[in-house]
Coordinates of C-alpha atoms and ligand atoms in Angstrom, one line a residue:
X1 CA 92.6 107.3 95.6
X2 CA 89.0 108.7 95.9
X3 CA 85.9 106.6 95.4
X4 CA 85.6 106.4 91.7
X5 CA 89.2 105.6 91.0
X6 CA 88.8 102.9 93.6
X7 CA 86.1 101.6 91.6
X8 CA 88.2 101.6 88.5
X9 CA 91.3 100.3 90.2
X10 CA 91.5 96.3 90.2
X11 CA 90.5 96.0 93.4
X12 CA 87.3 97.8 92.9
X13 CA 86.7 95.7 90.1
X14 CA 87.4 92.7 91.3
X15 CA 85.1 93.6 94.5
X16 CA 82.0 93.8 92.0
X17 CA 82.9 90.8 90.1
X18 CA 83.1 88.9 93.2
X19 CA 79.8 90.1 94.7
X20 CA 78.2 89.3 91.4
X21 CA 79.5 85.8 91.9
X22 CA 78.5 85.4 95.4
X23 CA 74.9 86.1 94.4
X24 CA 74.8 83.2 91.6
X25 CA 74.1 79.8 91.9
X26 CA 77.4 78.6 91.5
X27 CA 79.1 76.1 94.4
X28 CA 81.1 78.6 96.4
X29 CA 84.5 77.4 96.9
X30 CA 85.4 78.8 100.2
X31 CA 89.4 78.4 99.7
X32 CA 88.8 81.3 96.8
X33 CA 90.2 84.4 98.9
X34 CA 88.6 86.8 95.8
X35 CA 85.4 87.6 97.6
X36 CA 87.3 88.9 100.3
X37 CA 87.9 92.1 98.1
X38 CA 83.9 92.6 98.1
X39 CA 84.5 93.0 102.2
X40 CA 87.5 94.9 101.9
X41 CA 86.3 97.9 99.5
X42 CA 83.7 99.0 102.3
X43 CA 85.8 98.3 105.1
X44 CA 88.7 100.3 103.6
X45 CA 86.3 103.0 103.1
X46 CA 84.7 103.3 106.6
X47 CA 87.3 101.9 109.7
X48 CA 88.3 104.3 111.6
X49 CA 91.9 105.9 112.0
X50 CA 93.3 106.8 115.6
X51 CA 96.1 106.9 117.3
X52 CA 97.5 106.5 120.9
X53 CA 100.7 106.9 122.6
X54 CA 102.6 103.8 122.8
X55 CA 106.0 105.2 124.6
X56 CA 107.0 108.5 125.4
X57 CA 107.1 109.9 122.1
X58 CA 106.2 107.2 120.3
X59 CA 102.4 106.6 118.4
X60 CA 100.6 103.9 117.0
X61 CA 98.4 105.0 114.5
X62 CA 95.4 102.3 113.5
X63 CA 93.0 102.2 110.4
X64 CA 91.9 100.1 107.9
X65 CA 95.8 99.6 106.6
X66 CA 98.9 98.2 108.6
X67 CA 99.7 99.5 112.0
X68 CA 101.8 102.8 111.3
X69 CA 104.5 103.8 114.1
X70 CA 105.3 107.6 114.7
X71 CA 108.6 108.8 116.7
X72 CA 108.9 112.3 117.6
X73 CA 112.3 113.6 116.8
X74 CA 114.6 116.9 117.2
X75 CA 113.9 117.5 113.4
X76 CA 110.3 116.4 112.8
X77 CA 108.6 112.9 113.2
X78 CA 110.4 109.2 111.5
X79 CA 106.9 107.3 110.6
X80 CA 106.8 103.7 109.6
X81 CA 104.5 102.7 106.8
X82 CA 102.0 105.2 105.5
X83 CA 98.5 103.3 105.3
X84 CA 96.2 102.5 102.4
X85 CA 95.8 105.1 99.7
X86 CA 92.1 105.6 99.7
X87 CA 92.7 107.4 103.1
X88 CA 95.7 108.9 102.9
X89 CA 95.0 112.7 103.8
X90 CA 93.3 111.3 106.9
X91 CA 96.4 109.2 107.8
X92 CA 98.7 111.7 107.1
X93 CA 96.6 114.6 109.1
X94 CA 96.2 111.8 112.2
X95 CA 100.2 111.2 112.0
X96 CA 100.8 114.8 112.2
X97 CA 98.4 115.5 114.9
X98 CA 99.7 113.0 116.9
X99 CA 103.3 113.8 116.9
X100 CA 102.6 117.4 116.6
X101 CA 105.3 117.7 114.4
X102 CA 106.1 117.8 110.1
X103 CA 107.1 114.6 109.2
X104 CA 110.9 114.3 108.3
X105 CA 111.1 110.5 107.1
X106 CA 108.7 107.7 106.2
X107 CA 110.3 104.4 106.6
X108 CA 108.1 101.2 104.4
X109 CA 108.3 97.8 106.2
X110 CA 107.4 96.5 102.5
X111 CA 105.3 97.5 99.3
X112 CA 101.8 96.2 99.6
X113 CA 99.2 99.0 99.1
X114 CA 97.8 98.7 102.9
X115 CA 101.6 99.9 104.1
X116 CA 102.8 102.2 101.1
X117 CA 99.7 103.5 99.8
X118 CA 100.0 106.8 101.6
X119 CA 103.5 107.8 100.9
X120 CA 102.6 110.1 97.8
X121 CA 100.9 112.6 100.7
X122 CA 104.0 112.1 102.7
X123 CA 106.2 112.6 100.0
X124 CA 104.4 115.9 99.0
X125 CA 104.9 117.1 102.2
X126 CA 108.9 116.5 102.4
X127 CA 109.3 113.5 103.9
X128 CA 112.3 111.2 102.7
X129 CA 111.3 107.6 102.4
X130 CA 113.6 104.8 103.4
X131 CA 112.8 101.0 102.5
X132 CA 114.8 97.8 100.9
X133 CA 115.7 98.0 97.5
X134 CA 113.6 95.4 96.7
X135 CA 110.2 97.1 98.0
X136 CA 111.7 100.2 95.9
X137 CA 111.8 98.1 92.9
X138 CA 108.1 96.8 93.4
X139 CA 106.9 100.2 94.1
X140 CA 108.7 101.5 90.8
X141 CA 106.6 99.1 88.7
X142 CA 102.9 97.5 88.2
X143 CA 102.5 94.2 90.5
X144 CA 100.6 91.3 89.9
X145 CA 99.2 89.4 92.8
X146 CA 98.1 85.8 91.5
X147 CA 96.0 84.6 94.4
X148 CA 93.7 87.8 94.1
X149 CA 94.1 88.2 90.6
X150 CA 95.1 91.8 91.3
X151 CA 97.3 94.3 89.5
X152 CA 98.4 97.5 91.7
X153 CA 99.8 99.9 89.7
X154 CA 103.2 101.5 90.1
X155 CA 104.0 104.6 92.7
X156 CA 104.4 107.9 90.8
X157 CA 108.6 108.2 91.0
X158 CA 107.9 111.2 93.7
X159 CA 106.4 108.8 96.0
X160 CA 108.9 106.1 95.8
X161 CA 111.4 105.5 98.3
X162 CA 115.0 107.2 97.6
X163 CA 116.9 105.9 100.3
X164 CA 117.6 102.3 100.2
X165 CA 119.3 99.7 102.6
X166 CA 119.1 96.2 103.7
X167 CA 120.5 96.8 107.2
X168 CA 120.8 100.3 108.8
X169 CA 120.7 102.6 111.7
X170 CA 118.7 105.6 111.9
X171 CA 119.7 108.1 114.8
X172 CA 117.1 110.3 115.8
X173 CA 117.5 112.6 118.9
X174 CA 118.2 110.1 121.4
X175 CA 116.7 107.2 119.7
X176 CA 118.3 104.8 117.4
X177 CA 116.0 103.0 114.9
X178 CA 117.7 99.9 113.4
X179 CA 116.1 98.9 110.3
X180 CA 116.9 95.0 109.6
X181 CA 116.0 93.2 106.4
X182 CA 115.2 89.7 106.1
X183 CA 115.2 86.7 103.3
X184 CA 111.8 86.7 101.7
X185 CA 109.4 85.6 103.9
X186 CA 106.0 87.8 103.4
X187 CA 107.5 89.5 100.3
X188 CA 111.1 89.7 99.4
X189 CA 111.6 93.3 100.0
X190 CA 110.4 93.1 104.4
X191 CA 112.0 95.2 106.9
X192 CA 111.9 95.1 110.7
X193 CA 112.2 98.7 112.5
X194 CA 113.7 98.1 115.8
X195 CA 113.7 100.7 118.1
X196 CA 116.1 99.4 120.9
X197 CA 116.0 102.6 123.1
X198 CA 111.9 102.0 123.3
X199 CA 111.8 98.4 123.6
X200 CA 109.6 98.5 120.8
X201 CA 109.6 96.5 117.5
X202 CA 108.0 97.0 114.4
X203 CA 107.2 93.9 112.2
X204 CA 105.2 95.3 109.3
X205 CA 103.4 91.6 108.1
X206 CA 106.4 89.5 109.2
X207 CA 103.8 89.1 112.2
X208 CA 99.8 89.3 112.3
X209 CA 98.8 89.2 115.7
X210 CA 96.4 86.6 116.6
X211 CA 95.1 85.1 112.8
X212 CA 96.6 83.7 109.8
X213 CA 98.7 86.1 107.9
X214 CA 99.0 87.0 104.1
X215 CA 101.9 85.4 102.5
X216 CA 102.7 86.9 99.2
X217 CA 104.1 83.9 97.1
X218 CA 103.7 86.6 93.8
X219 CA 106.6 88.6 95.6
X220 CA 108.4 85.5 96.6
X221 CA 106.9 85.3 100.2
X222 CA 106.5 81.5 101.4
X223 CA 106.0 80.4 104.8
X224 CA 109.7 79.0 105.8
X225 CA 110.8 82.5 105.1
X226 CA 107.7 83.8 107.7
X227 CA 109.0 81.0 110.1
X228 CA 113.2 82.0 109.8
X229 CA 111.9 85.8 109.8
X230 CA 109.6 85.1 113.2
X231 CA 113.0 83.5 114.6
X232 CA 114.8 86.6 113.8
X233 CA 112.7 89.1 115.3
X234 CA 112.2 86.5 118.9
X235 CA 116.3 87.0 118.4
X236 CA 115.9 90.5 119.4
X237 CA 113.1 91.2 121.4
X238 CA 113.0 90.6 125.3
X239 CA 110.3 89.6 127.8
X240 CA 108.7 93.4 127.9
X241 CA 109.6 94.1 124.3
X242 CA 106.1 95.5 122.5
X243 CA 105.9 93.9 119.5
X244 CA 103.5 96.4 116.7
X245 CA 102.3 93.5 114.1
X246 CA 101.3 94.3 110.6
X247 CA 97.7 94.2 111.2
X248 CA 96.3 93.2 114.9
X249 CA 97.0 94.8 118.3
X250 CA 100.2 95.4 119.9
X251 CA 101.8 92.0 121.0
X252 CA 104.6 90.3 123.2
X253 CA 107.3 88.1 122.6
X254 CA 104.6 85.1 123.6
X255 CA 102.3 86.2 121.2
X256 CA 104.8 86.1 118.3
X257 CA 106.2 83.2 119.8
X258 CA 102.7 81.7 119.6
X259 CA 102.0 82.6 115.5
X260 CA 105.7 81.4 115.2
X261 CA 104.8 77.7 116.5
X262 CA 101.6 78.0 114.2
X263 CA 103.3 78.5 110.7
X264 CA 106.0 75.9 111.6
X265 CA 103.4 73.5 112.3
X266 CA 101.4 74.3 108.6
X267 CA 104.6 74.5 107.1
X268 CA 105.5 70.8 108.0
X269 CA 102.2 69.7 107.2
X270 CA 101.6 71.3 103.7
X271 CA 105.2 70.3 102.8
X272 CA 104.3 67.0 103.7
X273 CA 101.4 67.1 101.2
X274 CA 103.7 68.3 98.8
X275 CA 106.1 65.4 99.3
X276 CA 103.2 63.1 98.7
X277 CA 102.2 64.5 95.5
X278 CA 99.3 66.6 96.5
X279 CA 97.6 68.4 94.0
X280 CA 96.3 71.9 95.6
X281 CA 92.8 70.7 95.6
X282 CA 93.6 67.9 97.4
X283 CA 95.8 69.5 99.9
X284 CA 92.9 71.9 100.8
X285 CA 90.6 69.0 101.1
X286 CA 92.9 67.4 103.4
X287 CA 92.2 70.3 106.0
X288 CA 95.9 70.5 107.3
X289 CA 94.6 73.6 109.5
X290 CA 91.8 72.0 110.6
X291 CA 92.8 71.6 114.6
X292 CA 94.3 75.3 114.2
X293 CA 91.3 77.3 112.6
X294 CA 89.2 77.8 116.0
X295 CA 92.5 79.8 117.0
X296 CA 93.7 81.0 114.1
X297 CA 91.0 81.8 111.2
X298 CA 90.1 85.0 113.0
X299 CA 90.9 87.4 110.5
X300 CA 90.5 87.9 106.5
X301 CA 91.5 84.0 106.1
X302 CA 89.4 80.9 107.0
X303 CA 91.9 77.5 107.1
X304 CA 91.5 76.6 103.3
X305 CA 92.2 79.8 101.9
X306 CA 95.4 79.6 104.2
X307 CA 96.3 76.7 103.3
X308 CA 95.7 77.8 99.6
X309 CA 98.5 80.7 100.4
X310 CA 100.8 78.5 102.0
X311 CA 100.9 75.5 99.6
X312 CA 101.3 77.8 96.2
X313 CA 103.9 80.0 97.9
X314 CA 105.8 76.6 99.3
X315 CA 105.1 75.1 95.4
X316 CA 106.8 78.2 94.1
X317 CA 109.7 78.3 96.4
X318 CA 110.6 74.4 95.6
X319 CA 110.3 75.4 91.6
X320 CA 112.7 78.2 92.2
X321 CA 114.9 75.4 93.2
X322 CA 115.6 76.0 96.6
X323 CA 114.9 73.4 99.4
X324 CA 111.3 73.6 101.0
Ligands
LIG1 ZN1 101.6 92.8 103.7

């Protein structure tokens, strides 16, 4: 996606709208996440893409999108996630340079544009793409994300995953990768990628290290699922496991446990507000995250936005007929 296409996309248009709105005289609603898109546009264009070695033969590529893992193998590279569409070429070249091999296969942890946005570049170079069937489905159809009022176009067919499963093992040279799907959490297609031979786990957006995560209610995501997913990862993580989060620095089991505790606390508090019949506005005004904000409101989301995200996901989950 070049700059013109970006501006024509829903994201670019939304960013312009958000800028226009922010300069008006209307009172600012700090729980409205839409103005974030105005900040995100320039960030996507300017954040550098850089690679580092995480373990022998395993590299981490970080940039404007989600964290990317690159594993060397006898037949080429196995890559976890493909970054944002507007920097796809640069991400792909950085991945190839870091591993020093052609890319053989790509795994998508979920469908979001900052994790699967570079798929086409990888597919055109011959990579086989793996994901859950829910992720393939969402990448194959236009997606509307209500909280951002954002439409993401379906990927062209060449860029869609061709191998889908909810639990499978890949054997790459001396290494085994265990791909484990979890029930709806960040989305309904999240995949954990465990490298047991290297004691590394890539969590996708089931874990944001050090700040409030996004939870995509429009893709059936909800905070109870996020807590359960954290428990699933904690079960396979050891004291020395290095955990690659979807966003943020590589972390430890303790970092994930801290995030899990925060999520469980917010879940319980927002569930109580819903039980008491509070509206979204009343829940936000009750400031259920006030004591957590100094520690966790360090990423894109402040407390009120995170409260909105949690409330909407939980309300929708309950509406779908499951216990909250
Ligand atoms: Zn995501």
